CSV table of C-alpha atoms and ligand atoms in Angstrom, one decimal:
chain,number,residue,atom,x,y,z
A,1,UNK,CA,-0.9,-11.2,16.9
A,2,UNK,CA,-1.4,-7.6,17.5
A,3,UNK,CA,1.6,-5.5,18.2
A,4,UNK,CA,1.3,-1.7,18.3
A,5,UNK,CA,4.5,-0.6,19.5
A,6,UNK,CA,7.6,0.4,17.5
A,7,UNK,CA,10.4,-2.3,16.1
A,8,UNK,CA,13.1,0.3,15.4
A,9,UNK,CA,16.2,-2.6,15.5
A,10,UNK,CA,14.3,-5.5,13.1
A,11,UNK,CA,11.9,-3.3,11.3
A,12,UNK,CA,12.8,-0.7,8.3
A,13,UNK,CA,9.9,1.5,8.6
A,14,UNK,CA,10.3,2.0,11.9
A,15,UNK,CA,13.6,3.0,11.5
A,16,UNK,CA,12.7,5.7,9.1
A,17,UNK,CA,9.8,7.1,11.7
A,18,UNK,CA,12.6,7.0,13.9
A,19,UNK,CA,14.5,9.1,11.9
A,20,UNK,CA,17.2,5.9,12.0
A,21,UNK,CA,17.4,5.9,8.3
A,22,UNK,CA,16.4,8.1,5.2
A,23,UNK,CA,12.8,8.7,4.4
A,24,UNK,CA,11.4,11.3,2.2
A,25,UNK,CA,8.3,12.1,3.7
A,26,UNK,CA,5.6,13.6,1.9
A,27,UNK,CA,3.0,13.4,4.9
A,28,UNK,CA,2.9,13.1,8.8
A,29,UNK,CA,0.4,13.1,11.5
A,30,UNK,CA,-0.1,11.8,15.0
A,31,UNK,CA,-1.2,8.2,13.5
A,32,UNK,CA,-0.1,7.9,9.9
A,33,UNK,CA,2.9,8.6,7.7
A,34,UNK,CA,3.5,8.9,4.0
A,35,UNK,CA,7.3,8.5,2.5
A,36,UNK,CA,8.3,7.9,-1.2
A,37,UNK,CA,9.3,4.5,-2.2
A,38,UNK,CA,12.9,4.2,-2.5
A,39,UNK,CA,11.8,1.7,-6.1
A,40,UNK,CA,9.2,4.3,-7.5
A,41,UNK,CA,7.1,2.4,-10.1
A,42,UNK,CA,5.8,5.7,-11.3
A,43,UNK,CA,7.1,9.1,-10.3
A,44,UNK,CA,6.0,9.7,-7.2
A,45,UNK,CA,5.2,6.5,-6.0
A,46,UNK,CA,4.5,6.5,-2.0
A,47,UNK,CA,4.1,4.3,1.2
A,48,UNK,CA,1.5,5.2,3.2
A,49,UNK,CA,2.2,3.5,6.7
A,50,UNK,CA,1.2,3.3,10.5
A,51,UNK,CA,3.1,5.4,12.7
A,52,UNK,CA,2.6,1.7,15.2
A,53,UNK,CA,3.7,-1.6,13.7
A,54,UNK,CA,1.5,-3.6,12.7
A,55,UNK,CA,2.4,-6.3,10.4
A,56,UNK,CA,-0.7,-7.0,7.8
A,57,UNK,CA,-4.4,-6.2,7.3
A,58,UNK,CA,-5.5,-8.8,9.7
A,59,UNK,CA,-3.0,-7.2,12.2
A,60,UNK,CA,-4.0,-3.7,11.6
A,61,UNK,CA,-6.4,-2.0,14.1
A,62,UNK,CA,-9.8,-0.6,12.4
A,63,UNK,CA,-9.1,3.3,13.4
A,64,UNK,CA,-5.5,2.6,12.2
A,65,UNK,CA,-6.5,1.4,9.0
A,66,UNK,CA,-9.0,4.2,8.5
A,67,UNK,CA,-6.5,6.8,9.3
A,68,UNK,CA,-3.8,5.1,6.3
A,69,UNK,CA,-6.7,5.4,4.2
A,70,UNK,CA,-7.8,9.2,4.8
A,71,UNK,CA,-4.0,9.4,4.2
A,72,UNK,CA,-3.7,7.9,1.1
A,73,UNK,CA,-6.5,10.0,0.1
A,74,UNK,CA,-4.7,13.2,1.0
A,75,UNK,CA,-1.2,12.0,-0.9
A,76,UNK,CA,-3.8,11.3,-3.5
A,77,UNK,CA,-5.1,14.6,-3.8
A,78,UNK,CA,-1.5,16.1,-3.7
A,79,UNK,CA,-0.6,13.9,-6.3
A,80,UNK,CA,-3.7,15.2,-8.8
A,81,UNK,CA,-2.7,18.9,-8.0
A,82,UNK,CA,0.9,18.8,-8.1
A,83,UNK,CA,1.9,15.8,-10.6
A,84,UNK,CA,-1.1,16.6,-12.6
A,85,UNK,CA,-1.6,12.6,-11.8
A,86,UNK,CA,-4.9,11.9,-13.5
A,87,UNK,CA,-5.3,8.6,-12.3
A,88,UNK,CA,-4.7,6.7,-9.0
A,89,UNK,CA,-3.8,2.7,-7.9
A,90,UNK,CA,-3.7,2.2,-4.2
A,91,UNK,CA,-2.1,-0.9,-3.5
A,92,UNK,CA,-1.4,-3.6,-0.9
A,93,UNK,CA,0.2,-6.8,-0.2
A,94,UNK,CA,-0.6,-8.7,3.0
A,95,UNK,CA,1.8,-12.1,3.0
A,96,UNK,CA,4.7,-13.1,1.4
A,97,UNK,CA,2.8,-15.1,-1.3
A,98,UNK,CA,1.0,-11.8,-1.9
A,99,UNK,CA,4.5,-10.3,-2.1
A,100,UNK,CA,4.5,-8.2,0.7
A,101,UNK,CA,8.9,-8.0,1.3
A,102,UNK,CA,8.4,-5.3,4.1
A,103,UNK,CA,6.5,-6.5,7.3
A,104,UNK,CA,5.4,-3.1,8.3
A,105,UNK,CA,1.4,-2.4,7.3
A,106,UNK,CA,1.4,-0.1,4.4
A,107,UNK,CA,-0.1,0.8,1.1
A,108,UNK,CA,1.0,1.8,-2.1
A,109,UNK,CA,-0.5,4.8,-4.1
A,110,UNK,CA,0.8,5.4,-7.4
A,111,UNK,CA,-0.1,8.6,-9.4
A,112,UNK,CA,-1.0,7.0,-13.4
A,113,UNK,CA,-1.1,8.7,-16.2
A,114,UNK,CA,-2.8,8.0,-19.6
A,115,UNK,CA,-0.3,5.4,-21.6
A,116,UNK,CA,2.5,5.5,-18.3
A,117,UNK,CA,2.7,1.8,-18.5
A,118,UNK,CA,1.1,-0.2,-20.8
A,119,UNK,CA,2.5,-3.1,-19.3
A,120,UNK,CA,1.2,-2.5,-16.2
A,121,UNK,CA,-2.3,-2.6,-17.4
A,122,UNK,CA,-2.0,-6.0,-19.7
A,123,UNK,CA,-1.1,-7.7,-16.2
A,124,UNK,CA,-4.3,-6.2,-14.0
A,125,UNK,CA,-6.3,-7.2,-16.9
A,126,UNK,CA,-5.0,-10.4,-17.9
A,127,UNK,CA,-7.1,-12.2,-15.8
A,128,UNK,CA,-9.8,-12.9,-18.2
A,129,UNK,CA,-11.1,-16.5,-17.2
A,130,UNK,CA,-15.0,-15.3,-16.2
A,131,UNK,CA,-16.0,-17.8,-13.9
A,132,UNK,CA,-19.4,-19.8,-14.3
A,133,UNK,CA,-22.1,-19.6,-11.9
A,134,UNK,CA,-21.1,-22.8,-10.1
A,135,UNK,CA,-17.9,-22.0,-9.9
A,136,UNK,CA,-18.5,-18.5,-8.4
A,137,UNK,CA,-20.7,-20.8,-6.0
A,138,UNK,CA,-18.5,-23.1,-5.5
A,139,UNK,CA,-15.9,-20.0,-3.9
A,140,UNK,CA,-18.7,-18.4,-2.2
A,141,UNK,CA,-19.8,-21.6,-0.2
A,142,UNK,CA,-15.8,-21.9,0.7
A,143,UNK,CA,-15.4,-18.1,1.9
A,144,UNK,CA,-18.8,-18.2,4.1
A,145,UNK,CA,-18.9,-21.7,4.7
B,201,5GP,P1,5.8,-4.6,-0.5
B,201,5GP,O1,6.5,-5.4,-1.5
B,201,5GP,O2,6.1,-5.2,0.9
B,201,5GP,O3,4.4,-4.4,-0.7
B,201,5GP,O4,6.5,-3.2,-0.6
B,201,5GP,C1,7.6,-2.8,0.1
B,201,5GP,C2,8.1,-1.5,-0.6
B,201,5GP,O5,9.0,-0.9,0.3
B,201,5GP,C3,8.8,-1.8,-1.9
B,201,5GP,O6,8.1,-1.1,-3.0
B,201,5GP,C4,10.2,-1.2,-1.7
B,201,5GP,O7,10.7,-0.6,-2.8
B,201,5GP,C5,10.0,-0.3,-0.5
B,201,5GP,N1,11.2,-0.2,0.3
B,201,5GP,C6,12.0,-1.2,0.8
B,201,5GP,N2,13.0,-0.7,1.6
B,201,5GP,C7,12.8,0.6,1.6
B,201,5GP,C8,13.5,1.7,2.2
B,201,5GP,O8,14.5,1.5,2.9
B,201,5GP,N3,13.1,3.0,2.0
B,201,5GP,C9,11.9,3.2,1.3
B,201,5GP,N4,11.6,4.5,1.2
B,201,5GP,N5,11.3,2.2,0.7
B,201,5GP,C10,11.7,1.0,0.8
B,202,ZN,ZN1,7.7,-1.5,11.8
């Protein structure tokens, strides 16, 4: 269910567009913000967030989500410049199985460097199992059915 307006007793993020509790902000417009992460995976590690709550990606208007996006692209940029970041993950989680914790719409950018996290890496490309034909059939006939 769509919900646009502001949750400032239940909801965290609104609280810290509120100015209800501490949020370093790195970025603010009329739509978007962008605060640091108070667990920072890498140095520098931001939320980029609605300034409305919405809950997920299915929740999330389309102008809404494009404006988070031309966001993250501008902490991005900031983060190239200024952290001498030379790579970029942007991130999202949209369910609790997915392990989204906070339900307040937001990604994740994180600023990567060459050898930050080896770790990191082995579990984005641990997924080696290449499917077969049928089986990438088999998904395909489920997602459009
Ligand atoms: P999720 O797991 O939902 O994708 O990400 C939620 C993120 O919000 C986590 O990385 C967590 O560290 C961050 N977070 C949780 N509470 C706060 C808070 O009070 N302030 C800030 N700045 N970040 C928070
Ligand atoms: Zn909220």
């Amino acid at each position: 269910m769509s919900d646009s307006t502001r949750h400032p007793d239940s909801c965290i993020f609104c609280r810290i567009l509120e100015g209800k509790e501490e949020g370093t902000f790195v970025y603010r417009n009329s739509k978007a913000s962008a605060f640091l992460d108070i667990h920072p995976l890498f140095e520098g590690h931001t939320l980029v967030i609605p300034n409305d709550h919405f809950v997920d990606i299915s929740d999330v208007s389309e102008d809404t989500l494009a404006e988070v996006m031309k966001v993250a692209q501008i902490v991005s940029n900031l983060m190239i410049k200024n952290l001498h970041a030379e790579g970029i993950n942007i991130m999202h989680s949209t369910g609790r199985p997915a392990g989204q914790t906070i339900l307040h719409f937001h990604v994740h950018v994180l600023p990567r460097r060459t050898g930050d996290d080896t770790e990191f890496q082995r579990w984005w490309f641990s997924r080696s199992h290449r499917a077969s034909r049928q089986e990438l059939s088999s998904m395909v006939a489920k997602l459009l059915p």
